[in-house]
Amino acid sequence: MWDDSFPSFLIGLREGLEAGLVVSVLVATLVRAGARSRLPQVWAGVLAAIALSMSFGAVLTFTAASLSTAAQEAFGGALSIVAVAFVTAMVFWMRRSARSLAGDIKEKVTEALTMGAGVLVLTSFLAVGREGLETALFLWTTARAAKESAGPMTGAGAGLVLAALLCWGLYRRVLRINLTRFFTVTGAVLIVIAAGVLGYGLRDLQEGAVLPGGTLYAFDLSGSVDAGSWYSTLLQGVLNLTPTMTWLQAVGYAGYLAVVMTLFVRGVRDAPGTGETVATTPPRPDSTPAAQPTAPAPARPRLLLPVAVVAVPALLAGLVVALAHPKPATGEIVAVSGTDCGQGFTAPEPGRQDFRMHNTGNQTSEVYLIDPSSNAVYGEIEGLAPGTTRDLVATVAGGTYAWRCVPADGKAVTSKAVRVGGAAGAHSVVPVSERDLAAPLKAYRAYVNQGLATLVTRTRKLSDDIRAGHLDTARADWLTAHHTYASLGAAYGTFEDFDQKIDGRPDGLPGGVHDKDFTGFLRIEYGLWHGESAAGLRGVAQQLADDTAGLRKAFPHQEFDPFDLPLRAHEILENTLQFELTGDTDQGSGSGLATTDADLAGTRELLAVLRPLLTPRAPRLLPTVDADIARLRKLLDSAHHGTGWTPVDRLGPAAKDRIDGATGQLLEDLSPVPDLLEIRKSA
């Protein structure tokens, strides 16, 4: 998380220090002038500015959430560009102002002390508010780029805490900081970070169809760069440099960096002096106008002004959020039944909608929000029971919409279609039928049948080795035979009861590895790598050969749910991450990575037969997955030495993290496959 935290830490430190200098001088001056009673005015301004900044962040978040996917990309991209403009302006302003900053602050404080409470509140409010708004905008854009908020928020919090400590030290006169040097160094780093934010913003605008060139790539290193490595994480998290960038991103990044950094460095080189070292040494009471007697202020409630300046920004933000995140246009309940589907449905407004679906019939129903012209599904509820109400949340854009209700026992009913104006862009999934999956299923069954024939031959060879007492040969043949079995994708009961017999683990057996019901590959593995005699393994090896022959004979007649295909595309490697890459299944051979390689081969075969269905539904998914597979295979190959593999428990921490990270990334990218190819009821 630290890589996502660093840019926000830096902005929090700079902005916090800039605002904190003003506040610390204000507080120090009031204390030295004997005007402690006016400190609540300072804190009221500070609290009001914090409330305004947090409200601004809420407005950005809720405004984006109410937009369609394409509009969210455009909105985020535009705000990223604005954030870059603010950061750039801030960097150059601080470079120019650092030398005289302390003197300017003291002059403004002195002026504020000679005037009423409102001016003192306004001074602290403006000092903190400007930096707070800039920080909120930058945090929002960096959190969007990182696709999570914990890292950026943690970094910004740490930066603000450090800035507060520095300002406290200045207030206590224990620190002296060369502001010119500080703002020069951090300014240069922020320019590099801002270049990355600019590139990310341009990409968002391309994905939102605001700018062209979204498919024109300057480079694509996804097949050769390990996305889970520390250096890749660092570059993506801190600098927003990704393995794949479009020409517009690359030119924008390089152009901004070249122009802005050149101007910044030239300004630093040409500026006279070495910079001012600052510590707060507020004027003594006898030299400060604030120390002079002043006319007593008219009596007023002490808490009225602080409460007002804090409450007003929060109320205004709440009003903006309420307007920016309107209630669904179809606030009425939409009825669902076997005879009348979608009663009460009217054309919704574009944006994120929350439909309340109430089953008025007497049967449990599936409910889909569809495009009636293509049957594409925008949202669904499975198993809506009679008399119950559930929410269906979907993003609506320009297009045609209707409800389809499919009772458990009955025909599908489709509502009247409504038309929503505006640009298209709502995400939908074109459903598949059993007929669509028939050809992939036939191809995959042929692959498994061929693999089972090879498996039978290799398990017989393994049994012959053990019967003849050739245990060294048996170890090599065991690895080959087990690799063959694993490549067939035996996950979550694919081969029914045969899987437990052939590749079952000793987990849960009363006798563990010595239990009589512990059979198959792992039982033989335990014996071969723990010094068991050939005589003790002959019966187990013969049983394995018989079980694989039985599986080959039974498989053509086994029932195979077509939906198992897309499910297996994710679950095979899910098993791998849970068992093989933790060493849970290793019984002494150290072949966890060999099995992982076989599982990867089985997953590739599944994706190959599903490719014709996946490509039109998610054009970007398979190229991403192919790059993930190539990355993982490259990592596995580095642990493959001749006929042997590095055991999982002997991998170095960095190598283990890379393999786990690549497998996890592949699993994440495969996760949409079951949903994309789910068989949805239509009749």
XYZ file of C-alpha atoms in Angstrom:
683
model
C 0.000 0.000 0.000
C 2.975 2.331 0.535
C 3.429 2.853 -3.206
C -0.079 4.345 -3.428
C 0.585 6.358 -0.261
C 3.728 8.235 -1.290
C 2.225 10.812 -3.706
C -0.517 11.628 -1.214
C 2.004 11.752 1.632
C 4.016 14.344 -0.261
C 1.004 16.497 -1.100
C -0.276 16.233 2.480
C 3.112 17.274 3.843
C 3.490 20.268 1.524
C -0.065 21.540 1.775
C -0.196 20.864 5.504
C 3.042 22.721 6.104
C 1.920 25.696 4.035
C -1.378 25.987 5.929
C 0.207 25.080 9.247
C 2.778 27.889 9.015
C -0.009 30.452 8.941
C -1.912 28.814 11.799
C 1.193 28.344 13.962
C 2.192 31.985 13.558
C -1.391 33.050 14.322
C -1.459 30.970 17.503
C 2.019 32.007 18.606
C 1.253 35.683 18.070
C -2.019 35.506 20.006
C -0.347 33.682 22.895
C 2.595 36.109 23.077
C 0.213 39.048 22.813
C -1.858 37.802 25.756
C -4.920 37.298 23.569
C -5.607 33.612 24.240
C -9.320 34.382 24.347
C -9.218 34.841 20.579
C -7.778 31.361 19.882
C -11.303 29.851 19.350
C -11.663 32.206 16.399
C -8.582 30.650 14.786
C -9.768 27.090 15.429
C -13.237 27.948 14.124
C -11.709 28.987 10.811
C -9.562 25.848 10.720
C -12.529 23.548 11.442
C -14.662 25.296 8.832
C -11.936 24.814 6.214
C -11.600 21.117 7.121
C -15.374 20.671 6.868
C -15.397 22.372 3.471
C -12.544 20.187 2.181
C -14.163 16.948 3.348
C -17.472 18.056 1.878
C -15.763 18.757 -1.436
C -14.367 15.206 -1.436
C -17.851 13.828 -0.739
C -19.298 15.872 -3.593
C -16.703 14.460 -5.997
C -17.328 10.885 -4.847
C -21.122 10.949 -4.968
C -21.236 12.928 -8.196
C -19.055 10.318 -9.912
C -21.120 7.451 -8.480
C -24.301 8.802 -10.072
C -22.834 8.787 -13.582
C -22.668 6.050 -16.188
C -19.424 4.127 -16.648
C -18.319 6.214 -19.647
C -19.299 9.456 -17.906
C -17.383 8.411 -14.784
C -14.259 7.937 -16.884
C -14.718 11.350 -18.520
C -15.468 13.022 -15.159
C -12.440 11.451 -13.496
C -10.189 12.304 -16.425
C -11.282 15.943 -16.456
C -10.703 16.309 -12.709
C -7.278 14.677 -13.080
C -6.345 17.398 -15.571
C -7.636 20.061 -13.165
C -5.648 18.495 -10.319
C -2.480 18.599 -12.424
C -3.102 22.291 -13.161
C -3.528 23.061 -9.448
C -0.429 21.110 -8.431
C 1.649 22.758 -11.166
C 0.516 26.234 -10.138
C 1.201 25.412 -6.485
C 4.714 24.169 -7.214
C 5.707 27.337 -9.087
C 4.032 29.634 -6.554
C 5.827 27.993 -3.642
C 9.136 28.162 -5.480
C 8.725 31.912 -5.928
C 7.302 32.636 -2.476
C 9.410 30.448 -0.186
C 12.094 33.103 0.416
C 9.683 35.688 1.787
C 6.991 33.383 3.124
C 7.665 33.908 6.833
C 7.697 37.688 6.526
C 4.487 37.701 4.505
C 2.770 35.463 7.055
C 3.753 37.717 9.968
C 2.555 40.794 8.104
C -0.852 39.222 7.386
C -1.192 38.019 10.969
C -0.436 41.470 12.338
C -3.094 42.981 10.073
C -5.638 40.363 11.137
C -5.052 41.000 14.835
C -5.938 44.681 14.489
C -9.378 43.847 13.079
C -12.454 42.008 14.322
C -13.138 38.327 14.981
C -14.518 37.773 11.491
C -11.220 38.704 9.855
C -9.275 36.387 12.171
C -11.641 33.517 11.379
C -11.395 34.313 7.659
C -7.584 34.400 7.756
C -7.279 30.911 9.266
C -10.147 29.642 7.081
C -8.475 30.817 3.871
C -5.049 29.564 4.978
C -6.358 26.031 5.534
C -9.252 26.028 3.038
C -7.249 26.663 -0.118
C -4.778 23.906 0.685
C -7.615 21.633 1.845
C -9.528 21.921 -1.425
C -6.387 21.235 -3.456
C -5.582 18.247 -1.236
C -9.128 16.855 -1.569
C -8.992 17.112 -5.364
C -5.553 15.493 -5.578
C -6.545 12.722 -3.145
C -9.667 11.946 -5.159
C -7.724 11.638 -8.398
C -4.916 9.531 -6.870
C -7.423 7.215 -5.156
C -9.186 6.762 -8.494
C -5.875 5.959 -10.189
C -4.946 3.474 -7.444
C -8.489 1.964 -7.520
C -8.528 2.057 -3.714
C -8.638 4.744 -1.059
C -6.801 3.212 1.906
C -3.306 3.892 0.535
C -3.838 7.511 -0.563
C -5.753 8.364 2.626
C -3.062 6.785 4.796
C -0.327 8.661 2.944
C -2.137 11.990 3.149
C -2.851 11.441 6.839
C 0.804 10.685 7.534
C 1.881 13.787 5.590
C -0.556 16.019 7.465
C 0.536 14.591 10.833
C 4.192 15.215 9.985
C 3.347 18.738 8.811
C 1.525 19.364 12.099
C 4.538 18.123 14.064
C 6.859 20.357 12.062
C 4.617 23.372 12.663
C 4.474 22.548 16.367
C 8.255 22.432 16.380
C 8.366 25.803 14.659
C 5.889 27.147 17.199
C 8.141 25.905 19.990
C 11.145 27.313 18.089
C 13.015 23.994 18.097
C 13.115 23.591 14.290
C 14.598 25.702 11.573
C 13.704 24.840 7.965
C 15.195 26.167 4.744
C 11.919 26.639 2.879
C 13.519 27.286 -0.496
C 15.422 24.014 -0.434
C 12.428 22.091 0.933
C 9.965 23.357 -1.678
C 12.487 22.948 -4.509
C 13.105 19.265 -3.793
C 9.465 18.380 -3.173
C 8.405 20.504 -6.137
C 10.582 18.511 -8.520
C 9.173 15.225 -7.188
C 5.605 16.508 -7.462
C 6.137 17.485 -11.101
C 7.060 13.872 -11.889
C 4.016 12.606 -9.991
C 1.752 15.148 -11.712
C 2.987 13.900 -15.099
C 1.696 10.439 -14.154
C -1.655 11.855 -13.034
C -1.893 13.679 -16.366
C -1.256 10.446 -18.262
C -3.888 8.633 -16.193
C -6.370 11.466 -16.781
C -5.820 11.362 -20.535
C -6.425 7.605 -20.515
C -9.671 8.134 -18.589
C -10.809 10.673 -21.171
C -10.030 8.180 -23.928
C -12.023 5.441 -22.175
C -14.857 7.933 -21.701
C -14.864 8.547 -25.490
C -13.941 12.222 -24.992
C -10.520 11.897 -26.648
C -9.570 9.615 -29.576
C -6.752 7.075 -29.797
C -7.836 4.661 -27.079
C -6.561 1.644 -29.041
C -3.389 3.223 -30.448
C -0.683 1.970 -28.103
C 2.796 3.464 -27.932
C 4.025 0.294 -26.224
C 2.610 -2.829 -24.579
C 4.978 -4.550 -22.159
C 2.290 -6.524 -20.309
C 3.646 -9.785 -21.668
C 7.175 -9.199 -20.360
C 6.678 -7.109 -17.213
C 5.677 -8.824 -13.988
C 2.682 -6.836 -12.707
C 3.190 -8.196 -9.185
C 6.871 -7.289 -8.895
C 8.034 -4.597 -6.502
C 9.378 -2.371 -9.282
C 6.177 -2.603 -11.330
C 4.086 -1.832 -8.249
C 6.345 1.135 -7.452
C 6.144 2.610 -10.956
C 2.377 2.169 -11.208
C 1.579 3.324 -7.689
C 3.883 6.340 -7.424
C 4.402 7.478 -11.014
C 1.309 6.036 -12.774
C 3.577 4.423 -15.342
C 1.810 1.308 -16.623
C 3.087 -1.546 -18.835
C 0.638 -0.432 -21.538
C 0.232 3.213 -22.581
C -1.427 4.864 -25.561
C 0.367 7.393 -27.744
C -1.638 10.234 -26.221
C -0.698 9.129 -22.703
C 2.977 8.778 -23.553
C 3.210 12.105 -25.416
C 1.250 13.921 -22.691
C 3.433 12.430 -19.958
C 6.751 13.126 -21.678
C 5.696 16.557 -22.971
C 4.470 17.781 -19.580
C 7.577 16.470 -17.837
C 9.966 18.040 -20.366
C 8.314 21.477 -20.460
C 7.360 21.933 -16.812
C 10.552 20.471 -15.341
C 12.674 22.650 -17.658
C 10.840 25.810 -16.570
C 11.027 24.793 -12.914
C 14.765 24.050 -12.966
C 15.492 27.235 -14.930
C 13.589 29.279 -12.349
C 15.510 27.673 -9.486
C 18.850 28.278 -11.191
C 18.105 31.915 -11.995
C 16.660 32.800 -8.569
C 19.005 34.799 -6.277
C 19.812 33.862 -2.692
C 19.909 30.619 -0.845
C 16.511 30.763 0.743
C 15.096 31.752 4.080
C 15.375 29.589 7.155
C 12.177 29.898 9.139
C 11.192 29.460 12.754
C 8.231 31.164 14.344
C 9.427 34.016 16.533
C 6.319 36.118 16.947
C 6.687 39.756 17.959
C 6.599 40.622 21.608
C 3.477 42.163 23.058
C 4.930 45.652 23.124
C 5.705 45.579 19.397
C 2.388 44.139 18.242
C -0.747 46.159 17.703
C -2.673 43.226 19.135
C -1.065 43.940 22.525
C -2.657 47.377 22.715
C -5.886 47.779 24.613
C -8.904 47.464 22.386
C -12.511 48.365 22.892
C -14.489 45.503 24.356
C -16.398 43.555 21.771
C -20.170 43.472 22.062
C -21.441 40.503 24.005
C -22.399 37.502 21.870
C -22.614 33.767 22.383
C -19.069 32.388 22.184
C -20.002 29.246 20.246
C -22.265 30.927 17.697
C -19.551 31.864 15.192
C -17.553 28.568 15.371
C -20.736 26.482 15.005
C -21.919 28.608 12.088
C -18.701 28.458 10.091
C -18.460 24.680 10.550
C -22.126 23.892 9.893
C -22.691 26.057 6.831
C -20.119 24.314 4.543
C -21.394 20.897 5.669
C -25.013 21.862 4.935
C -24.062 23.260 1.538
C -22.134 20.072 0.711
C -25.110 17.953 1.725
C -27.316 19.986 -0.592
C -24.888 19.554 -3.501
C -24.591 15.803 -2.879
C -28.374 15.452 -2.748
C -28.727 17.286 -6.059
C -25.821 15.457 -7.697
C -27.048 12.039 -6.569
C -30.773 12.139 -7.306
C -33.184 9.478 -6.240
C -34.032 6.978 -8.958
C -36.531 8.238 -11.491
C -38.364 4.933 -11.036
C -38.819 5.351 -7.312
C -42.044 3.330 -7.439
C -41.989 -0.402 -6.859
C -41.774 -2.514 -10.031
C -44.060 -5.537 -9.879
C -42.934 -9.041 -10.844
C -45.221 -11.978 -11.536
C -45.764 -14.839 -13.929
C -48.490 -12.919 -15.765
C -47.477 -9.267 -15.524
C -43.795 -8.359 -15.452
C -42.616 -4.797 -14.903
C -45.891 -3.155 -13.913
C -45.148 0.445 -12.912
C -41.965 0.616 -15.002
C -41.355 3.974 -16.685
C -38.354 5.350 -18.546
C -35.628 6.034 -15.946
C -33.164 8.894 -16.006
C -29.604 8.069 -17.162
C -27.250 7.171 -14.324
C -27.090 4.720 -11.466
C -30.581 3.474 -10.590
C -31.943 1.438 -7.698
C -35.060 -0.486 -8.763
C -37.243 -2.055 -6.052
C -38.540 -5.347 -7.418
C -41.592 -6.834 -5.664
C -42.821 -10.325 -6.519
C -46.632 -10.126 -6.578
C -47.037 -13.634 -8.013
C -47.102 -17.065 -6.390
C -43.852 -18.461 -7.833
C -40.193 -17.748 -7.300
C -38.873 -15.871 -10.338
C -35.673 -14.828 -12.015
C -35.743 -11.126 -12.929
C -33.606 -9.478 -15.624
C -33.278 -5.900 -16.846
C -32.592 -6.413 -20.553
C -32.197 -4.780 -23.929
C -35.114 -6.479 -25.741
C -33.483 -6.100 -29.149
C -30.387 -8.133 -28.223
C -31.407 -9.800 -24.928
C -28.318 -8.258 -23.331
C -28.619 -8.224 -19.528
C -27.947 -5.025 -17.530
C -28.862 -6.442 -14.123
C -30.490 -9.466 -12.542
C -32.030 -10.927 -9.401
C -31.995 -14.683 -8.927
C -34.666 -16.455 -6.894
C -37.041 -13.597 -6.001
C -39.545 -15.346 -3.727
C -43.293 -14.554 -3.724
C -44.234 -11.566 -1.589
C -40.638 -10.353 -1.195
C -38.951 -7.145 -2.328
C -35.306 -6.808 -3.332
C -33.261 -4.022 -4.858
C -31.696 -4.285 -8.304
C -28.986 -1.698 -8.929
C -27.995 -0.940 -12.522
C -26.406 1.886 -14.475
C -28.685 3.220 -17.197
C -27.513 5.059 -20.330
C -29.037 5.757 -23.724
C -30.852 2.725 -25.116
C -33.908 0.491 -24.857
C -34.840 -1.302 -21.625
C -37.405 -3.882 -20.531
C -37.970 -6.359 -17.695
C -38.003 -10.101 -18.194
C -39.496 -12.307 -15.483
C -38.970 -16.085 -15.594
C -41.083 -18.037 -13.051
C -39.736 -21.316 -11.711
C -42.534 -23.195 -13.504
C -43.788 -21.175 -16.418
C -42.904 -19.161 -19.470
C -40.895 -15.952 -19.490
C -42.836 -12.690 -19.511
C -41.272 -9.525 -20.951
C -42.517 -6.039 -20.135
C -43.159 -3.218 -22.547
C -39.894 -1.596 -23.654
C -39.024 1.979 -22.753
C -36.521 4.275 -24.428
C -33.877 6.260 -22.510
C -32.292 9.187 -24.295
C -28.613 10.101 -24.292
C -25.384 8.431 -25.279
C -25.024 4.665 -24.989
C -22.512 3.270 -22.539
C -24.270 1.093 -19.950
C -22.491 -2.202 -19.323
C -24.426 -5.290 -20.402
C -23.820 -8.984 -20.943
C -25.251 -10.899 -23.892
C -26.501 -14.182 -22.362
C -25.434 -17.593 -23.590
C -27.574 -20.682 -24.029
C -26.798 -24.360 -23.668
C -26.653 -24.477 -27.465
C -23.916 -21.804 -27.442
C -21.857 -23.918 -25.045
C -22.459 -27.200 -26.898
C -19.505 -26.844 -29.293
C -16.984 -25.765 -26.592
C -18.197 -28.616 -24.364
C -17.752 -31.150 -27.167
C -14.220 -29.873 -27.875
C -13.263 -29.976 -24.216
C -14.636 -33.489 -23.714
C -12.542 -34.629 -26.688
C -9.460 -33.032 -25.064
C -10.170 -34.834 -21.778
C -10.793 -38.180 -23.515
C -7.452 -37.930 -25.279
C -5.729 -36.949 -22.045
C -7.295 -39.875 -20.186
C -5.928 -42.296 -22.778
C -2.441 -40.899 -22.154
C -3.020 -41.026 -18.398
C -3.946 -44.725 -18.467
C -0.733 -45.535 -20.328
C 1.417 -43.544 -17.902
C -0.138 -44.920 -14.724
C 0.378 -48.453 -16.034
C 4.029 -47.598 -16.667
C 4.274 -46.250 -13.107
C 2.736 -49.446 -11.729
C 5.146 -51.578 -13.783
C 8.111 -49.581 -12.437
C 7.061 -50.211 -8.847
C 6.285 -53.893 -9.464
C 9.802 -54.310 -10.897
C 11.358 -52.441 -7.966
C 12.675 -49.564 -10.138
C 11.844 -46.778 -7.693
C 14.124 -44.138 -9.239
C 12.373 -44.594 -12.583
C 9.034 -44.653 -10.773
C 9.692 -41.188 -9.297
C 10.246 -39.698 -12.766
C 7.222 -41.516 -14.210
C 5.073 -40.460 -11.236
C 5.758 -36.789 -12.038
C 4.883 -37.282 -15.720
C 1.660 -39.159 -14.959
C 0.544 -36.698 -12.274
C 1.249 -33.740 -14.583
C -1.009 -35.378 -17.179
C -3.845 -35.806 -14.693
C -3.587 -32.248 -13.352
C -3.721 -30.787 -16.876
C -7.215 -32.269 -17.344
C -8.732 -29.729 -14.966
C -9.981 -32.022 -12.210
C -11.418 -29.264 -9.994
C -14.498 -29.363 -7.772
C -15.791 -32.811 -8.695
C -15.227 -32.806 -12.452
C -14.584 -36.572 -12.378
C -17.118 -37.314 -9.641
C -15.905 -39.948 -7.150
C -12.873 -40.879 -9.258
C -11.055 -37.670 -8.348
C -10.895 -38.556 -4.635
C -9.582 -42.032 -5.471
C -7.005 -40.789 -7.973
C -5.794 -37.521 -6.442
C -7.367 -37.289 -2.984
C -5.566 -35.644 -0.050
C -5.156 -37.282 3.383
C -6.889 -34.306 5.061
C -9.651 -35.473 7.399
C -8.764 -39.173 7.276
C -8.425 -40.709 10.775
C -5.057 -42.255 9.978
C -3.716 -39.375 7.880
C -1.119 -40.509 5.356
C -1.267 -44.026 6.806
C -5.031 -44.398 6.482
C -6.238 -47.291 4.343
C -8.501 -44.923 2.380
C -5.586 -42.685 1.382
C -4.956 -43.797 -2.223
C -3.892 -42.484 -5.597
C -1.094 -40.211 -6.739
C -0.449 -38.493 -3.412
C -0.293 -41.805 -1.524
C 2.289 -43.114 -3.986
C 4.179 -39.814 -3.781
C 4.393 -40.141 0.006
C 5.761 -43.661 -0.266
C 8.276 -42.924 -3.043
C 9.761 -39.916 -1.257
C 9.677 -41.344 2.275
C 11.652 -44.546 1.681
C 8.759 -47.023 1.457
C 9.595 -50.312 -0.230
C 8.339 -51.338 -3.654
C 6.443 -54.216 -2.057
C 4.477 -51.784 0.106
C 3.509 -49.646 -2.888
C 2.583 -52.336 -5.415
C -1.055 -52.607 -4.369
C -1.551 -48.823 -4.291
C 0.070 -48.401 -7.727
C -2.074 -51.159 -9.233
C -5.191 -49.591 -7.725
C -4.257 -46.216 -9.275
C -3.859 -47.848 -12.699
C -7.251 -49.540 -12.324
C -8.950 -46.309 -11.181
C -7.635 -44.293 -14.132
C -8.793 -47.019 -16.516
C -12.197 -46.940 -14.827
C -12.370 -43.156 -15.187
C -11.563 -43.378 -18.893
C -14.348 -45.887 -19.383
C -16.899 -43.924 -17.342
C -16.153 -40.390 -18.521
C -18.003 -40.503 -21.890
C -21.179 -41.397 -20.001
C -20.842 -38.863 -17.170
C -23.186 -35.900 -17.022
C -21.392 -32.632 -17.565
C -23.169 -29.339 -16.867
C -22.287 -26.915 -19.701
C -21.907 -24.097 -17.155
C -19.067 -26.084 -15.571
C -16.820 -24.967 -18.426
C -16.722 -21.236 -17.582
C -16.732 -22.115 -13.884
C -13.649 -24.327 -14.251
C -11.826 -21.512 -16.076
C -11.560 -19.779 -12.694
C -11.745 -22.643 -10.204
C -8.770 -24.710 -11.425
C -6.288 -21.983 -10.547
C -8.262 -21.118 -7.422
C -7.469 -24.663 -6.262
C -3.878 -24.144 -7.308
C -3.457 -21.019 -5.187
C -5.130 -22.701 -2.215
C -3.330 -26.039 -2.279
C -0.327 -26.331 -4.632
C 1.206 -22.906 -3.967
C 0.826 -23.302 -0.203
C 2.520 -26.711 -0.214
C -0.619 -28.313 1.256
C -0.650 -31.186 -1.256
C 3.103 -31.818 -1.280
C 3.862 -35.309 0.050
C 7.628 -35.079 -0.433
C 8.286 -34.690 -4.160
C 8.411 -30.877 -4.095
C 6.400 -30.830 -7.310
C 3.902 -28.097 -6.399
C 5.134 -25.843 -9.194
C 4.971 -28.728 -11.695
C 1.315 -29.225 -10.769
C 0.766 -25.469 -11.043
C 2.197 -25.628 -14.559
C -0.218 -28.462 -15.400
C -3.167 -26.551 -13.942
C -2.177 -23.577 -16.062
C -2.143 -25.797 -19.159
C -5.650 -27.047 -18.330
C -6.902 -23.487 -17.874
C -5.427 -22.447 -21.226
C -7.261 -25.335 -22.917
C -10.556 -24.241 -21.358
C -10.034 -20.662 -22.474
C -9.185 -21.854 -25.981
C -12.560 -23.571 -26.407
C -14.402 -20.634 -24.773
C -12.614 -17.954 -26.792
C -15.323 -17.632 -29.511
C -17.889 -16.820 -26.802
C -15.697 -14.561 -24.675
C -14.203 -12.359 -27.398
C -17.409 -10.601 -28.538
C -18.620 -10.182 -24.937
C -15.397 -8.823 -23.450
C -12.886 -7.912 -26.186
C -10.222 -6.756 -23.716
C -10.441 -9.712 -21.350
C -8.567 -12.439 -23.234
C -5.581 -10.274 -24.302
C -5.159 -9.339 -20.644
C -5.505 -12.956 -19.527
C -3.070 -14.143 -22.209
C -0.502 -11.661 -20.917
C -1.111 -12.879 -17.344
C -0.616 -16.502 -18.412
C 2.607 -15.665 -20.253
C 3.895 -13.852 -17.171
C 3.087 -16.759 -14.842
C 4.541 -19.326 -17.231
C 7.778 -17.352 -17.433
C 8.016 -17.333 -13.632
C 7.351 -21.078 -13.468
C 9.945 -21.775 -16.175
C 12.567 -19.990 -14.064
C 11.953 -22.605 -11.333
C 12.122 -25.559 -13.756
C 15.577 -27.147 -14.003
C 15.786 -30.042 -16.443
C 13.387 -32.660 -15.098
C 13.154 -31.093 -11.639
C 11.320 -28.175 -10.077
C 12.188 -25.934 -7.159
C 9.970 -26.971 -4.223
C 7.554 -24.293 -3.081
C 9.065 -24.183 0.408
C 12.524 -23.530 -1.050
C 11.538 -20.547 -3.140
C 12.996 -17.265 -1.990
C 10.492 -14.787 -0.537
C 10.718 -12.538 -3.607
C 10.229 -15.435 -6.074
C 7.312 -16.832 -4.028
C 5.665 -13.405 -3.893
C 6.046 -12.974 -7.661
C 4.424 -16.335 -8.419
C 1.616 -15.784 -5.898
C 1.083 -12.259 -7.227
C 0.977 -13.376 -10.859
C -1.449 -16.202 -10.019
C -3.643 -13.860 -8.002
C -3.682 -11.308 -10.818
C -4.618 -14.010 -13.322
C -7.430 -15.184 -11.051
C -8.711 -11.648 -10.697
C -8.732 -11.150 -14.459
C -10.473 -14.530 -14.945
C -13.171 -13.780 -12.363
C -15.651 -12.237 -14.891
C -15.699 -15.401 -17.046
C -18.421 -17.302 -15.111
C -20.700 -14.248 -15.108
C -20.091 -13.504 -18.774
C -20.990 -17.052 -19.811
C -23.724 -17.798 -17.289
C -26.742 -19.572 -18.777
C -29.700 -17.333 -17.924
C -33.273 -18.530 -18.111
C -35.254 -17.143 -21.011
C -38.317 -19.356 -21.012
